[in-house]
């Protein structure tokens, strides 16, 4: 399914000066991360999930997260720390962020 694109085909698809070529994956996509996060948060809250924003996670363990504001316990914990996971206790050198799509 992967298709190689020459310079002209690449420039026709994306306006990048000096593009020499590219690869097109028909089953890959890029999304707007803020819209995705907002939509997922809305759906999760409708399902009864509690979301803790503006809260620093000190450590993430099975069934609990120790935060700067106390400990949160849950049947399921979702790690949504993106490129900042390496800053958590016990995670140093186990994660190497290569790309960050955080919006400030």
Coordinates of N, CA and C in Angstrom, one line a residue:
X1 N 0.8 -1.2 0.0 CA 0.0 0.0 0.0 C 0.8 1.3 0.0
X2 N 2.1 1.2 0.5 CA 2.9 2.4 0.5 C 3.4 2.7 -0.9
X3 N 3.3 4.0 -1.2 CA 3.7 4.5 -2.5 C 4.8 5.5 -2.4
X4 N 5.8 5.4 -3.2 CA 6.9 6.4 -3.3 C 6.4 7.5 -4.2
X5 N 6.7 8.7 -3.9 CA 6.3 9.9 -4.7 C 7.5 10.6 -5.2
X6 N 7.5 11.0 -6.4 CA 8.7 11.8 -6.9 C 8.5 13.3 -6.4
X7 N 9.4 14.1 -6.8 CA 9.4 15.5 -6.3 C 8.1 16.2 -6.7
X8 N 7.7 16.1 -8.0 CA 6.5 16.8 -8.5 C 5.2 16.3 -7.8
X9 N 5.1 15.0 -7.6 CA 3.9 14.4 -6.9 C 3.9 14.9 -5.4
X10 N 5.1 14.9 -4.8 CA 5.1 15.4 -3.4 C 4.7 16.8 -3.3
X11 N 5.3 17.7 -4.2 CA 5.0 19.1 -4.1 C 3.5 19.4 -4.5
X12 N 2.9 18.5 -5.3 CA 1.5 18.7 -5.6 C 0.6 18.4 -4.4
X13 N 1.1 17.5 -3.5 CA 0.3 17.1 -2.3 C 0.5 18.0 -1.2
X14 N 1.8 18.4 -1.0 CA 2.1 19.4 0.1 C 3.1 20.4 -0.4
X15 N 2.9 21.6 0.0 CA 3.7 22.8 -0.5 C 4.9 22.9 0.4
X16 N 6.0 22.1 0.0 CA 7.2 22.2 0.8 C 8.3 22.5 -0.2
X17 N 8.9 23.7 -0.1 CA 10.0 24.1 -1.0 C 11.2 23.1 -0.9
X18 N 11.6 22.7 -2.1 CA 12.8 21.9 -2.1 C 12.6 20.4 -1.9
X19 N 11.3 20.0 -1.8 CA 11.0 18.6 -1.6 C 11.5 17.7 -2.7
X20 N 12.2 16.7 -2.4 CA 12.8 15.8 -3.5 C 11.9 14.6 -3.7
X21 N 11.0 14.3 -2.8 CA 10.2 13.1 -2.9 C 9.6 12.8 -1.6
X22 N 8.8 11.7 -1.6 CA 8.1 11.4 -0.3 C 7.6 10.0 -0.4
X23 N 6.9 9.6 0.7 CA 6.3 8.3 0.8 C 4.8 8.6 1.2
X24 N 3.9 7.9 0.6 CA 2.5 8.1 1.0 C 2.0 6.8 1.6
X25 N 1.4 6.8 2.7 CA 0.8 5.7 3.4 C -0.7 5.9 3.4
X26 N -1.5 5.2 2.6 CA -2.9 5.5 2.6 C -3.7 5.2 3.8
X27 N -3.1 4.4 4.8 CA -3.8 4.1 6.0 C -3.3 4.9 7.2
X28 N -2.5 5.9 7.0 CA -2.0 6.7 8.1 C -2.6 8.1 8.0
X29 N -2.7 8.8 9.1 CA -3.3 10.1 9.1 C -2.7 10.9 10.3
X30 N -2.9 12.2 10.2 CA -2.5 13.1 11.3 C -3.8 13.8 11.7
X31 N -3.9 14.0 13.0 CA -5.1 14.6 13.6 C -4.7 15.9 14.3
X32 N -5.8 16.6 14.6 CA -5.6 17.8 15.4 C -5.6 17.4 16.9
X33 N -4.5 17.4 17.6 CA -4.4 16.8 18.9 C -5.3 17.5 19.9
X34 N -5.5 18.8 19.8 CA -6.4 19.5 20.8 C -7.8 19.1 20.6
X35 N -8.3 18.9 19.4 CA -9.6 18.5 19.1 C -9.8 17.1 19.5
X36 N -8.9 16.2 19.3 CA -8.9 14.8 19.7 C -9.0 14.7 21.2
X37 N -8.2 15.5 21.9 CA -8.2 15.4 23.4 C -9.5 15.9 23.9
X38 N -10.0 17.0 23.4 CA -11.3 17.5 23.9 C -12.4 16.5 23.6
X39 N -12.5 15.9 22.5 CA -13.5 14.9 22.1 C -13.4 13.7 23.0
X40 N -12.2 13.2 23.2 CA -12.0 12.0 24.1 C -12.4 12.4 25.5
X41 N -12.0 13.6 26.0 CA -12.4 14.0 27.4 C -13.9 14.0 27.5
X42 N -14.6 14.6 26.6 CA -16.0 14.7 26.6 C -16.7 13.3 26.7
X43 N -16.2 12.4 25.8 CA -16.8 11.1 25.8 C -16.5 10.3 27.1
X44 N -15.3 10.5 27.6 CA -14.9 9.8 28.8 C -15.7 10.3 30.0
X45 N -15.9 11.6 30.1 CA -16.7 12.2 31.2 C -18.2 11.7 31.1
X46 N -18.7 11.6 29.9 CA -20.1 11.1 29.7 C -20.2 9.7 30.2
X47 N -19.1 9.0 30.1 CA -19.1 7.6 30.6 C -18.8 7.4 32.1
X48 N -18.6 8.6 32.8 CA -18.4 8.5 34.2 C -16.9 8.6 34.6
X49 N -16.0 8.8 33.7 CA -14.6 9.0 34.0 C -14.3 10.3 34.6
X50 N -13.5 10.4 35.7 CA -13.0 11.7 36.2 C -11.7 12.0 35.7
X51 N -11.5 13.2 35.2 CA -10.3 13.7 34.6 C -9.7 14.7 35.6
X52 N -8.4 14.6 35.9 CA -7.7 15.5 36.8 C -6.7 16.3 35.9
X53 N -7.1 17.6 35.7 CA -6.2 18.4 34.9 C -5.4 19.3 35.9
X54 N -4.4 19.9 35.4 CA -3.5 20.8 36.2 C -3.0 20.1 37.4
X55 N -2.7 18.8 37.3 CA -2.3 18.0 38.4 C -1.0 17.3 38.0
X56 N 0.0 17.5 38.8 CA 1.3 16.8 38.5 C 1.4 15.4 39.0
X57 N 1.6 14.5 38.1 CA 1.8 13.1 38.5 C 3.2 12.9 39.0
X58 N 3.3 12.4 40.2 CA 4.7 12.1 40.7 C 5.1 10.6 40.4
X59 N 4.1 9.7 40.4 CA 4.4 8.4 40.0 C 3.1 7.7 39.5
X60 N 3.2 6.8 38.6 CA 2.1 6.1 38.1 C 2.3 4.6 38.3
X61 N 1.4 4.0 39.0 CA 1.5 2.6 39.4 C 0.2 1.9 39.0
X62 N 0.2 0.6 39.0 CA -1.1 -0.1 38.7 C -2.2 0.3 39.7
X63 N -3.3 0.8 39.2 CA -4.4 1.2 40.1 C -4.3 2.5 40.9
X64 N -3.2 3.2 40.7 CA -3.1 4.4 41.5 C -2.1 5.4 40.8
X65 N -2.3 6.7 41.1 CA -1.4 7.7 40.7 C -1.1 8.6 41.9
X66 N 0.1 8.8 42.2 CA 0.5 9.7 43.3 C 0.7 11.1 42.6
X67 N 0.0 12.1 43.1 CA 0.0 13.4 42.5 C 0.5 14.4 43.5
X68 N 0.7 15.6 43.0 CA 1.1 16.7 43.9 C -0.1 17.1 44.8
X69 N -1.3 16.6 44.6 CA -2.5 16.9 45.4 C -3.0 15.7 46.1
X70 N -2.3 14.6 46.1 CA -2.8 13.4 46.8 C -2.7 12.2 45.9
X71 N -3.3 11.1 46.4 CA -3.3 9.9 45.6 C -4.6 9.6 45.0
X72 N -4.7 9.2 43.7 CA -5.9 8.9 43.0 C -5.9 7.4 42.7
X73 N -6.9 6.7 43.1 CA -7.0 5.3 42.9 C -8.1 5.0 41.8
X74 N -7.9 4.0 41.0 CA -8.8 3.7 39.9 C -8.6 2.3 39.5
X75 N -9.7 1.7 38.9 CA -9.6 0.4 38.3 C -8.7 0.4 37.1
X76 N -8.7 1.5 36.3 CA -7.9 1.6 35.1 C -7.2 3.0 35.2
X77 N -6.0 3.0 34.8 CA -5.2 4.3 34.8 C -4.7 4.4 33.4
X78 N -4.9 5.6 32.8 CA -4.4 5.9 31.4 C -3.2 6.9 31.5
X79 N -2.1 6.4 31.0 CA -0.9 7.3 31.0 C -1.0 8.2 29.8
X80 N -1.3 9.5 30.1 CA -1.4 10.5 29.0 C -0.4 11.6 29.2
X81 N 0.9 11.2 29.5 CA 1.9 12.2 29.8 C 2.8 12.5 28.6
X82 N 2.5 11.9 27.5 CA 3.2 12.2 26.2 C 4.7 12.2 26.4
X83 N 5.4 13.2 26.0 CA 6.9 13.2 26.1 C 7.4 13.4 27.5
X84 N 6.6 13.7 28.5 CA 7.0 14.0 29.8 C 7.1 12.8 30.7
X85 N 6.8 11.6 30.2 CA 6.9 10.3 31.0 C 8.2 10.1 31.6
X86 N 9.3 10.5 30.9 CA 10.6 10.2 31.4 C 10.9 11.0 32.7
X87 N 10.1 12.0 33.0 CA 10.3 12.8 34.3 C 9.7 12.1 35.5
X88 N 8.9 11.0 35.3 CA 8.3 10.4 36.4 C 9.3 9.5 37.1
X89 N 9.1 9.3 38.5 CA 10.0 8.4 39.2 C 10.0 7.0 38.7
X90 N 11.1 6.4 38.5 CA 11.2 5.1 38.0 C 11.2 5.0 36.5
X91 N 11.0 6.1 35.8 CA 10.9 6.0 34.3 C 12.1 6.6 33.6
X92 N 13.0 7.2 34.4 CA 14.2 7.8 33.8 C 14.9 6.8 32.9
X93 N 15.3 7.2 31.8 CA 16.0 6.3 30.8 C 15.2 5.2 30.2
X94 N 13.9 5.1 30.6 CA 13.1 4.0 29.9 C 12.3 4.5 28.8
X95 N 12.2 5.9 28.7 CA 11.4 6.5 27.6 C 12.2 7.6 27.0
X96 N 12.3 7.6 25.7 CA 13.0 8.7 25.0 C 12.0 9.4 24.1
X97 N 11.5 10.6 24.5 CA 10.6 11.3 23.6 C 11.3 11.7 22.3
X98 N 10.7 11.3 21.1 CA 11.2 11.6 19.8 C 10.4 12.7 19.1
X99 N 9.2 12.8 19.5 CA 8.3 13.8 18.8 C 7.3 14.3 19.8
X100 N 7.0 15.5 19.8 CA 6.0 16.0 20.7 C 5.0 16.8 20.0
X101 N 3.7 16.6 20.2 CA 2.6 17.3 19.6 C 1.8 18.1 20.6
X102 N 2.4 18.4 21.7 CA 1.7 19.2 22.7 C 1.4 20.6 22.2
X103 N 0.2 21.1 22.5 CA -0.2 22.4 22.2 C -0.2 23.3 23.4
X104 N 0.4 24.4 23.3 CA 0.5 25.3 24.4 C -0.3 26.6 24.1

